[in-house]
Coordinates of C-alpha atoms in Angstrom, one line a residue:
X1 CA 42.7 24.9 6.1
X2 CA 45.1 22.5 4.3
X3 CA 44.0 21.4 0.8
X4 CA 43.3 17.7 0.4
X5 CA 42.0 15.4 -2.4
X6 CA 38.7 14.6 -0.7
X7 CA 37.5 18.1 0.3
X8 CA 39.0 19.9 -2.7
X9 CA 38.7 17.1 -5.3
X10 CA 36.1 14.4 -4.5
X11 CA 33.5 16.5 -2.8
X12 CA 33.2 19.3 -5.4
X13 CA 33.4 16.7 -8.2
X14 CA 30.4 14.8 -6.7
X15 CA 28.4 18.1 -6.2
X16 CA 29.0 19.2 -9.8
X17 CA 28.1 15.8 -11.3
X18 CA 25.1 15.4 -9.0
X19 CA 23.6 18.5 -10.7
X20 CA 24.6 18.0 -14.3
X21 CA 23.8 14.3 -14.4
X22 CA 20.2 15.3 -14.1
X23 CA 20.0 15.9 -17.8
X24 CA 19.3 12.2 -18.2
X25 CA 16.1 12.5 -16.1
X26 CA 14.6 14.5 -19.0
X27 CA 12.7 11.4 -20.1
X28 CA 10.6 11.5 -16.9
X29 CA 9.5 15.1 -17.4
X30 CA 8.3 14.7 -21.0
X31 CA 4.8 13.6 -20.5
X32 CA 4.1 16.1 -17.8
X33 CA 5.4 18.8 -20.0
X34 CA 3.3 17.7 -22.9
X35 CA 0.2 17.5 -20.7
X36 CA 0.6 21.0 -19.1
X37 CA 1.8 22.9 -22.2
X38 CA 0.2 21.0 -25.1
X39 CA 3.7 20.7 -26.7
X40 CA 4.3 17.7 -29.0
X41 CA 7.3 15.4 -28.7
X42 CA 9.3 17.6 -31.1
X43 CA 9.8 20.3 -28.5
X44 CA 11.1 18.1 -25.8
X45 CA 13.1 16.0 -28.2
X46 CA 14.9 19.1 -29.7
X47 CA 15.4 20.6 -26.2
X48 CA 17.4 17.5 -25.2
X49 CA 19.3 17.4 -28.5
X50 CA 20.2 21.1 -28.3
X51 CA 21.3 20.6 -24.7
X52 CA 23.7 17.9 -25.6
X53 CA 24.9 19.9 -28.6
X54 CA 25.8 22.9 -26.4
X55 CA 27.3 20.5 -23.8
X56 CA 29.8 19.3 -26.4
X57 CA 30.5 22.7 -27.9
X58 CA 30.9 24.5 -24.6
X59 CA 33.3 21.7 -23.5
X60 CA 35.2 22.1 -26.7
X61 CA 35.6 25.8 -26.4
X62 CA 35.8 25.8 -22.6
X63 CA 38.8 23.5 -22.3
X64 CA 41.3 26.3 -22.2
X65 CA 39.3 28.0 -19.4
X66 CA 39.4 24.8 -17.4
X67 CA 43.2 24.4 -18.0
X68 CA 43.8 28.0 -16.8
X69 CA 41.3 28.2 -13.9
X70 CA 39.1 25.3 -12.9
X71 CA 37.7 27.3 -10.0
X72 CA 36.3 29.9 -12.4
X73 CA 34.9 27.3 -14.7
X74 CA 33.1 25.7 -11.7
X75 CA 31.6 29.1 -10.9
X76 CA 30.3 29.6 -14.4
X77 CA 28.9 26.1 -14.3
X78 CA 26.9 27.2 -11.2
X79 CA 25.6 30.3 -13.0
X80 CA 24.6 28.8 -16.4
X81 CA 23.3 25.5 -15.1
X82 CA 21.1 27.0 -12.4
X83 CA 19.8 29.7 -14.6
X84 CA 19.0 27.2 -17.3
X85 CA 16.7 25.2 -15.0
X86 CA 14.9 28.4 -13.8
X87 CA 14.4 29.5 -17.4
X88 CA 13.1 26.1 -18.4
X89 CA 10.6 26.2 -15.6
X90 CA 9.5 29.7 -16.6
X91 CA 9.2 28.5 -20.2
X92 CA 6.9 25.6 -19.2
X93 CA 4.8 27.9 -17.0
X94 CA 4.5 30.4 -19.9
X95 CA 3.8 27.5 -22.3
X96 CA 6.6 28.9 -24.5
X97 CA 8.5 26.4 -26.6
X98 CA 11.2 28.9 -27.5
X99 CA 11.9 29.7 -23.8
X100 CA 12.0 26.0 -22.9
X101 CA 14.5 25.3 -25.7
X102 CA 16.6 28.4 -24.7
X103 CA 16.6 27.4 -21.0
X104 CA 17.1 23.6 -21.2
X105 CA 18.8 23.4 -24.5
X106 CA 21.1 26.5 -24.7
X107 CA 21.8 27.9 -21.2
X108 CA 21.7 24.6 -19.3
X109 CA 23.6 23.0 -22.1
X110 CA 26.5 25.4 -21.6
X111 CA 26.5 24.6 -17.9
X112 CA 26.6 20.9 -18.7
X113 CA 29.7 21.2 -20.8
X114 CA 31.7 23.4 -18.4
X115 CA 30.7 21.2 -15.5
X116 CA 31.5 18.0 -17.2
X117 CA 35.1 18.7 -18.0
X118 CA 35.9 20.9 -14.9
X119 CA 36.6 18.2 -12.3
X120 CA 38.2 15.5 -14.5
X121 CA 41.8 16.7 -14.8
X122 CA 41.8 17.8 -11.2
X123 CA 40.8 14.4 -10.0
X124 CA 43.4 12.7 -12.2
X125 CA 46.1 14.9 -10.7
X126 CA 44.9 14.4 -7.1
X127 CA 44.9 10.6 -7.7
X128 CA 48.1 10.4 -9.7
X129 CA 48.7 6.7 -9.6
X130 CA 45.1 5.8 -10.3
X131 CA 44.2 8.1 -13.1
X132 CA 41.7 5.6 -14.8
X133 CA 39.9 5.1 -11.5
X134 CA 39.9 8.9 -10.8
X135 CA 38.4 9.7 -14.2
X136 CA 36.0 6.8 -13.8
X137 CA 34.8 8.1 -10.4
X138 CA 34.5 11.7 -11.7
X139 CA 32.4 10.6 -14.7
X140 CA 30.6 7.9 -12.7
X141 CA 29.2 10.6 -10.5
X142 CA 27.5 12.0 -13.5
X143 CA 25.7 8.6 -13.8
X144 CA 25.0 8.4 -10.1
X145 CA 22.9 11.5 -10.4
X146 CA 20.3 9.6 -12.4
X147 CA 20.0 7.0 -9.7
X148 CA 19.5 9.6 -7.0
X149 CA 17.5 12.2 -8.8
X150 CA 15.0 9.9 -10.7
X151 CA 13.0 9.2 -7.5
X152 CA 13.2 12.8 -6.4
X153 CA 11.8 13.9 -9.8
X154 CA 9.0 11.3 -9.5
X155 CA 8.3 12.6 -5.9
X156 CA 8.1 16.2 -7.0
X157 CA 6.0 15.5 -10.1
X158 CA 3.4 13.7 -7.9
X159 CA 3.1 16.8 -5.7
X160 CA 3.9 19.9 -7.8
X161 CA 3.1 21.4 -11.1
X162 CA 5.9 20.4 -13.5
X163 CA 7.3 24.0 -13.7
X164 CA 7.5 24.2 -9.9
X165 CA 9.5 20.9 -9.9
X166 CA 12.0 22.7 -12.1
X167 CA 12.2 25.7 -9.7
X168 CA 12.8 23.4 -6.7
X169 CA 15.5 21.4 -8.5
X170 CA 17.2 24.6 -9.7
X171 CA 17.5 25.8 -6.1
X172 CA 18.8 22.4 -5.0
X173 CA 21.4 22.2 -7.8
X174 CA 22.4 25.8 -7.3
X175 CA 23.3 25.4 -3.7
X176 CA 25.5 22.3 -4.5
X177 CA 27.2 24.0 -7.5
X178 CA 28.0 27.1 -5.6
X179 CA 29.6 25.1 -2.8
X180 CA 31.6 23.1 -5.4
X181 CA 32.9 26.3 -7.0
X182 CA 34.2 27.4 -3.6
X183 CA 35.8 24.1 -2.7
X184 CA 37.4 22.9 -6.0
X185 CA 41.2 23.3 -6.1
X186 CA 43.7 21.7 -8.5
X187 CA 47.2 20.8 -7.2
X188 CA 50.3 21.4 -9.4
X189 CA 51.1 18.7 -11.9
X190 CA 53.6 16.1 -10.5
X191 CA 57.1 15.9 -11.9
X192 CA 56.4 12.3 -12.8
X193 CA 53.5 13.3 -15.0
X194 CA 55.6 16.0 -16.6
X195 CA 58.4 13.6 -17.4
X196 CA 56.0 11.0 -18.8
X197 CA 54.4 13.6 -21.0
X198 CA 57.7 14.3 -22.8
X199 CA 57.3 10.9 -24.6
X200 CA 53.9 11.8 -26.1
X201 CA 53.3 15.5 -26.1
X202 CA 54.5 17.7 -28.9
X203 CA 56.3 20.9 -28.0
X204 CA 54.4 22.6 -30.9
X205 CA 51.0 21.7 -29.6
X206 CA 48.1 23.3 -31.3
X207 CA 44.4 22.7 -31.5
X208 CA 44.6 22.4 -35.3
X209 CA 47.4 19.8 -35.2
X210 CA 45.3 17.7 -32.8
X211 CA 41.9 17.8 -34.6
X212 CA 43.5 17.2 -38.0
X213 CA 45.5 14.2 -36.9
X214 CA 44.2 10.8 -38.0
X215 CA 44.6 9.4 -34.5
X216 CA 42.1 12.1 -33.2
X217 CA 39.7 11.8 -36.2
X218 CA 39.2 8.0 -35.8
X219 CA 38.9 8.3 -32.0
X220 CA 36.3 11.0 -32.5
X221 CA 34.3 8.8 -34.9
X222 CA 34.4 5.9 -32.3
X223 CA 33.3 8.3 -29.5
X224 CA 30.6 9.9 -31.7
X225 CA 29.0 6.6 -32.7
X226 CA 29.0 5.2 -29.2
X227 CA 27.3 8.3 -27.8
X228 CA 24.8 8.4 -30.7
X229 CA 23.7 4.8 -29.9
X230 CA 23.6 5.5 -26.2
X231 CA 21.6 8.7 -26.5
X232 CA 19.1 7.0 -29.0
X233 CA 18.1 4.7 -26.1
X234 CA 18.7 6.7 -23.0
X235 CA 16.8 9.8 -24.2
X236 CA 13.7 7.6 -24.9
X237 CA 14.1 4.9 -22.3
X238 CA 10.6 5.3 -20.9
X239 CA 9.1 5.2 -24.4
X240 CA 11.1 2.1 -25.2
X241 CA 9.4 0.2 -22.3
X242 CA 6.1 1.5 -23.4
X243 CA 6.7 0.2 -27.0
X244 CA 7.5 -3.2 -25.5
X245 CA 4.2 -3.2 -23.5
X246 CA 5.3 -2.0 -20.1
X247 CA 3.0 0.9 -18.9
X248 CA 3.3 0.8 -15.1
X249 CA 5.2 3.9 -14.0
X250 CA 6.5 2.3 -10.8
X251 CA 8.1 -0.6 -12.8
X252 CA 9.5 1.8 -15.4
X253 CA 11.0 4.0 -12.6
X254 CA 12.7 0.9 -11.2
X255 CA 14.1 0.0 -14.6
X256 CA 15.5 3.5 -15.1
X257 CA 17.2 3.4 -11.7
X258 CA 18.7 -0.1 -12.4
X259 CA 20.0 0.9 -15.8
X260 CA 21.4 4.2 -14.5
X261 CA 23.2 2.1 -11.8
X262 CA 24.6 0.0 -14.6
X263 CA 26.0 3.1 -16.2
X264 CA 27.8 4.0 -13.0
X265 CA 29.2 0.5 -12.5
X266 CA 30.6 0.5 -16.0
X267 CA 32.4 3.8 -15.5
X268 CA 34.1 2.8 -12.2
X269 CA 34.8 -0.8 -13.0
X270 CA 36.4 -0.3 -16.4
X271 CA 38.1 2.9 -15.3
X272 CA 39.8 0.9 -12.6
X273 CA 40.7 -1.9 -15.0
X274 CA 42.2 0.7 -17.3
X275 CA 44.8 1.5 -14.7
X276 CA 46.0 -2.1 -14.8
X277 CA 46.6 -2.4 -18.6
X278 CA 49.1 -0.5 -20.7
X279 CA 46.6 -0.6 -23.6
X280 CA 44.2 2.0 -22.4
X281 CA 41.9 1.4 -25.4
X282 CA 41.1 -2.2 -24.5
X283 CA 37.8 -1.3 -22.7
X284 CA 36.7 0.2 -26.0
X285 CA 36.8 -3.1 -27.8
X286 CA 34.7 -4.7 -25.0
X287 CA 32.3 -1.8 -25.2
X288 CA 31.8 -2.1 -29.0
X289 CA 31.5 -5.9 -29.2
X290 CA 29.0 -6.0 -26.3
X291 CA 26.9 -3.2 -27.9
X292 CA 26.7 -5.0 -31.2
X293 CA 25.6 -8.2 -29.4
X294 CA 23.0 -6.5 -27.2
X295 CA 21.3 -4.6 -30.0
X296 CA 21.2 -7.7 -32.2
X297 CA 19.4 -9.6 -29.5
X298 CA 17.0 -6.8 -29.0
X299 CA 16.2 -6.6 -32.7
X300 CA 15.2 -10.2 -32.6
X301 CA 13.0 -9.8 -29.5
X302 CA 11.8 -6.2 -29.9
X303 CA 8.4 -6.9 -28.3
X304 CA 9.9 -8.3 -25.1
X305 CA 10.2 -6.0 -22.0
X306 CA 12.9 -8.3 -20.7
X307 CA 15.0 -8.0 -23.9
X308 CA 14.5 -4.2 -23.9
X309 CA 15.5 -3.9 -20.3
X310 CA 18.6 -6.1 -20.9
X311 CA 19.5 -4.0 -23.9
X312 CA 19.4 -0.7 -22.0
X313 CA 21.4 -2.2 -19.1
X314 CA 24.2 -3.3 -21.5
X315 CA 24.2 0.0 -23.5
X316 CA 24.1 2.1 -20.3
X317 CA 27.1 0.1 -18.9
X318 CA 29.1 0.5 -22.1
X319 CA 28.0 4.1 -22.6
X320 CA 29.5 4.8 -19.2
X321 CA 32.7 2.9 -20.2
X322 CA 33.1 5.1 -23.3
X323 CA 33.0 8.3 -21.2
X324 CA 35.0 7.1 -18.3
X325 CA 37.9 5.6 -20.3
X326 CA 38.4 8.5 -22.8
X327 CA 40.4 10.8 -20.5
X328 CA 43.1 8.2 -19.8
X329 CA 43.3 7.4 -23.5
X330 CA 43.8 11.1 -24.2
X331 CA 46.3 11.4 -21.4
X332 CA 48.3 8.5 -22.8
X333 CA 48.3 10.0 -26.3
X334 CA 48.6 13.8 -25.7
X335 CA 49.9 14.2 -22.1
X336 CA 48.5 15.7 -18.9
X337 CA 49.3 19.4 -19.5
X338 CA 46.7 19.8 -22.3
X339 CA 44.3 17.2 -21.1
X340 CA 41.3 19.5 -20.5
X341 CA 41.8 21.1 -23.9
X342 CA 41.9 17.8 -25.8
X343 CA 39.1 16.4 -23.6
X344 CA 37.0 19.4 -24.5
X345 CA 37.8 18.9 -28.2
X346 CA 36.8 15.2 -28.2
X347 CA 33.5 16.1 -26.5
X348 CA 32.5 17.9 -29.7
X349 CA 31.6 14.4 -30.7
X350 CA 29.0 14.5 -27.9
X351 CA 27.6 17.7 -29.4
X352 CA 27.2 16.1 -32.8
X353 CA 25.7 12.9 -31.3
X354 CA 23.2 15.0 -29.4
X355 CA 21.7 16.2 -32.6
X356 CA 21.7 12.7 -34.2
X357 CA 21.0 10.0 -31.5
X358 CA 17.9 11.5 -30.0
X359 CA 16.4 12.2 -33.4
X360 CA 17.1 8.7 -34.7
X361 CA 15.0 7.2 -31.8
X362 CA 12.3 9.8 -32.3
X363 CA 12.1 9.0 -36.0
X364 CA 11.7 5.3 -35.4
X365 CA 9.7 5.2 -32.2
X366 CA 7.0 7.6 -33.4
X367 CA 7.0 6.0 -36.8
X368 CA 7.9 2.4 -37.7
X369 CA 8.7 1.2 -34.1
X370 CA 11.5 -0.1 -32.0
X371 CA 12.7 -3.0 -34.1
X372 CA 14.0 -0.8 -37.0
X373 CA 15.7 1.3 -34.4
X374 CA 17.6 -1.7 -33.0
X375 CA 18.6 -2.9 -36.5
X376 CA 20.0 0.6 -37.2
X377 CA 22.0 0.5 -34.0
X378 CA 23.5 -2.9 -34.9
X379 CA 24.8 -1.2 -38.1
X380 CA 26.0 1.8 -36.2
X381 CA 28.0 -0.2 -33.7
X382 CA 29.5 -2.3 -36.4
X383 CA 30.9 0.8 -38.1
X384 CA 32.2 1.8 -34.7
X385 CA 34.1 -1.4 -34.5
X386 CA 35.7 -0.8 -37.9
X387 CA 36.7 2.8 -36.8
X388 CA 38.2 1.5 -33.6
X389 CA 40.4 -1.1 -35.5
X390 CA 41.6 1.7 -37.8
X391 CA 42.3 3.9 -34.8
X392 CA 44.5 1.2 -33.2
X393 CA 46.5 0.8 -36.5
X394 CA 47.0 4.5 -36.8
X395 CA 48.1 4.8 -33.2
X396 CA 50.6 2.0 -33.7
X397 CA 52.0 3.6 -36.8
X398 CA 52.4 6.9 -35.0
X399 CA 54.1 5.2 -32.1
X400 CA 56.5 3.4 -34.5
X401 CA 57.3 6.7 -36.3
X402 CA 57.9 8.4 -32.9
X403 CA 60.2 5.6 -31.6
X404 CA 62.2 5.2 -34.9
X405 CA 65.8 6.2 -34.3
X406 CA 67.1 9.2 -36.2
X407 CA 70.5 8.8 -37.8
X408 CA 72.9 11.4 -38.9
X409 CA 75.1 10.6 -42.0
X410 CA 78.7 10.2 -41.0
X411 CA 81.3 11.2 -43.5
X412 CA 83.6 8.3 -44.6
X413 CA 87.2 8.6 -43.9
X414 CA 89.3 9.5 -47.0

């Protein structure tokens, strides 16, 4: 059968992201896990943080595998992610905190990282003229998972013991991921992309030269701060509504579905917009300024369910923008041939943010409350704006240096 961008690009991309996007449904499992096992919030909090850490680090170290063989990385996504959910279920059933952290945090986290970066470059090559939209769709599918799986999680938890819900979902995800590993195929890089790459890609590319460049460092800081703020809210979304006075599970589930939809819309809309502007970083300025404004309003009205809901909608939208628009920024600055490698390296920011963002919200929500959390996030996003401004200046300087004509001294006639 002939290869095509839908069967061998879009379908496996959707199947992979449907599974791995379920990590953001963790907030719905927490109280059932606490009730069954007797664990406190620390176990579930650290399970999530470690999962995000291993996501980032497996993406950072798995980039070369994805460059070389995306089909193989899709297969290892199937193995590690599915096994992680089974082990998590077993850990809950055994009431073993160590096994839960191993399953959800470590094993599933590795599957998350490999699965996250595997389809992105493939989609961008299949949709060569709409790379921003392609990356946005690929990463938007990660957010769609929350919209689709949240009601499924609620359905299963109403009818099954929490560990059995994990077993059922592991089977569902496993079928989809195995199918994706058989379907995914990356076409050769187009000649136009290879020609465009000559203007930005160094012939002496190395991981060290990338991660030590000022351009990468400040972009990493921007990405890290955006993810930290987003995870601080998303990882405790249910608890934020509780703190504002909303206790009805049906209403909270509706909120979660709406905010997850906002995440998806942000990824697709700004990814498509990115294709239409030569300045691929423009969505990042919108993302940062909107995040500062939303957290400032929430800090002033921290006891309002409406303000909390509005905050999470905005942050989810902008959180999605940050992820969807980063591949095209990397492509513009480092080229297509090493995109998966550089994308994996920048996702180490997600690993670090996973250890920080979730713990920030845990510290405040189970201590002094939501308002100090929101004030902290205003400061965090303000620092992000400064780092973004510096990144743009560094990028302009690098471009100017690269475009500067080189002259060879000419001997004067005698």
